[in-house]
Amino acid sequence: MWLSSRLLSPGDIFFLYTTESTTAATKKNVRKLEEVMREHYRQPAKEICNALLEYAVKKDDRLRQIGEQDRIDDKTVFIIKRS
């Protein structure tokens, strides 16, 4: 993947979050990911990534607690933040 720095202005964040499941991208989940981004966008890219992964781990823990571990899937988070 190549992303020209000319496409990003200072303060811009390129954010990629993938899952293996097509059902994982519900509107509620997308809104929650956006909420996590709004809460952490001022932090370094690594901290934003950690916050998103922490959200994902907590979501997976809830699925295990209710016996729906089959809904747990792989996740990838990729953040580029231009200073």
CSV table of C-alpha atoms in Angstrom, one decimal:
chain,number,residue,atom,x,y,z
A,1,MET,CA,0.0,0.0,0.0
A,2,TRP,CA,1.3,3.4,-0.9
A,3,LEU,CA,-0.2,6.6,0.5
A,4,SER,CA,1.2,9.9,-0.7
A,5,SER,CA,1.8,12.4,2.1
A,6,ARG,CA,0.3,15.0,-0.3
A,7,LEU,CA,-3.1,13.3,0.2
A,8,LEU,CA,-2.9,13.9,4.0
A,9,SER,CA,-2.9,17.4,5.5
A,10,PRO,CA,-1.4,18.0,8.9
A,11,GLY,CA,-3.7,16.5,11.5
A,12,ASP,CA,-5.3,14.0,9.1
A,13,ILE,CA,-5.7,10.4,10.1
A,14,PHE,CA,-5.9,7.5,7.7
A,15,PHE,CA,-7.8,4.7,9.5
A,16,LEU,CA,-8.3,1.1,8.4
A,17,TYR,CA,-10.2,-1.4,10.6
A,18,THR,CA,-10.9,-4.8,9.1
A,19,THR,CA,-12.6,-7.9,10.4
A,20,GLU,CA,-13.1,-11.3,8.8
A,21,SER,CA,-16.9,-11.3,9.4
A,22,THR,CA,-19.3,-9.4,7.2
A,23,THR,CA,-21.8,-9.2,10.1
A,24,ALA,CA,-19.2,-7.4,12.2
A,25,ALA,CA,-19.7,-4.1,10.4
A,26,THR,CA,-23.1,-3.3,11.9
A,27,LYS,CA,-24.1,0.3,12.2
A,28,LYS,CA,-23.8,0.1,16.0
A,29,ASN,CA,-20.2,-1.3,15.7
A,30,VAL,CA,-19.3,1.4,13.2
A,31,ARG,CA,-20.7,4.1,15.5
A,32,LYS,CA,-18.7,2.7,18.4
A,33,LEU,CA,-15.5,2.7,16.4
A,34,GLU,CA,-16.1,6.3,15.4
A,35,GLU,CA,-16.7,7.2,19.0
A,36,VAL,CA,-13.4,5.6,20.0
A,37,MET,CA,-11.7,7.6,17.3
A,38,ARG,CA,-13.2,10.8,18.5
A,39,GLU,CA,-12.1,10.1,22.0
A,40,HIS,CA,-8.5,9.4,21.0
A,41,TYR,CA,-7.7,11.3,17.7
A,42,ARG,CA,-5.4,13.8,19.5
A,43,GLN,CA,-3.2,11.0,20.7
A,44,PRO,CA,-0.3,9.4,18.7
A,45,ALA,CA,-1.2,6.8,16.1
A,46,LYS,CA,0.0,4.0,18.4
A,47,GLU,CA,-2.3,5.1,21.2
A,48,ILE,CA,-5.3,5.3,18.8
A,49,CYS,CA,-4.5,1.8,17.6
A,50,ASN,CA,-4.3,0.5,21.1
A,51,ALA,CA,-7.6,2.1,22.0
A,52,LEU,CA,-9.3,0.5,19.0
A,53,LEU,CA,-7.8,-2.9,19.8
A,54,GLU,CA,-8.8,-2.5,23.5
A,55,TYR,CA,-12.4,-1.9,22.4
A,56,ALA,CA,-12.3,-5.0,20.2
A,57,VAL,CA,-10.9,-7.2,23.0
A,58,LYS,CA,-13.7,-6.0,25.4
A,59,LYS,CA,-16.3,-6.7,22.7
A,60,ASP,CA,-14.9,-10.2,22.2
A,61,ASP,CA,-14.9,-10.8,26.0
A,62,ARG,CA,-18.6,-9.9,26.0
A,63,LEU,CA,-19.3,-12.4,23.2
A,64,ARG,CA,-17.5,-15.1,25.1
A,65,GLN,CA,-19.6,-14.3,28.2
A,66,ILE,CA,-22.8,-14.8,26.4
A,67,GLY,CA,-21.7,-17.9,24.6
A,68,GLU,CA,-21.3,-16.4,21.1
A,69,GLN,CA,-17.6,-16.9,20.7
A,70,ASP,CA,-18.3,-18.1,17.1
A,71,ARG,CA,-18.9,-14.4,16.3
A,72,ILE,CA,-15.3,-13.5,17.3
A,73,ASP,CA,-13.1,-12.9,14.3
A,74,ASP,CA,-9.7,-11.6,13.3
A,75,LYS,CA,-9.1,-7.8,13.4
A,76,THR,CA,-6.6,-5.5,11.8
A,77,VAL,CA,-6.1,-1.9,12.7
A,78,PHE,CA,-3.9,0.4,10.6
A,79,ILE,CA,-3.4,4.1,11.5
A,80,ILE,CA,-1.4,6.7,9.6
A,81,LYS,CA,-1.5,10.1,11.3
A,82,ARG,CA,0.2,13.1,9.7
A,83,SER,CA,1.7,15.6,12.2
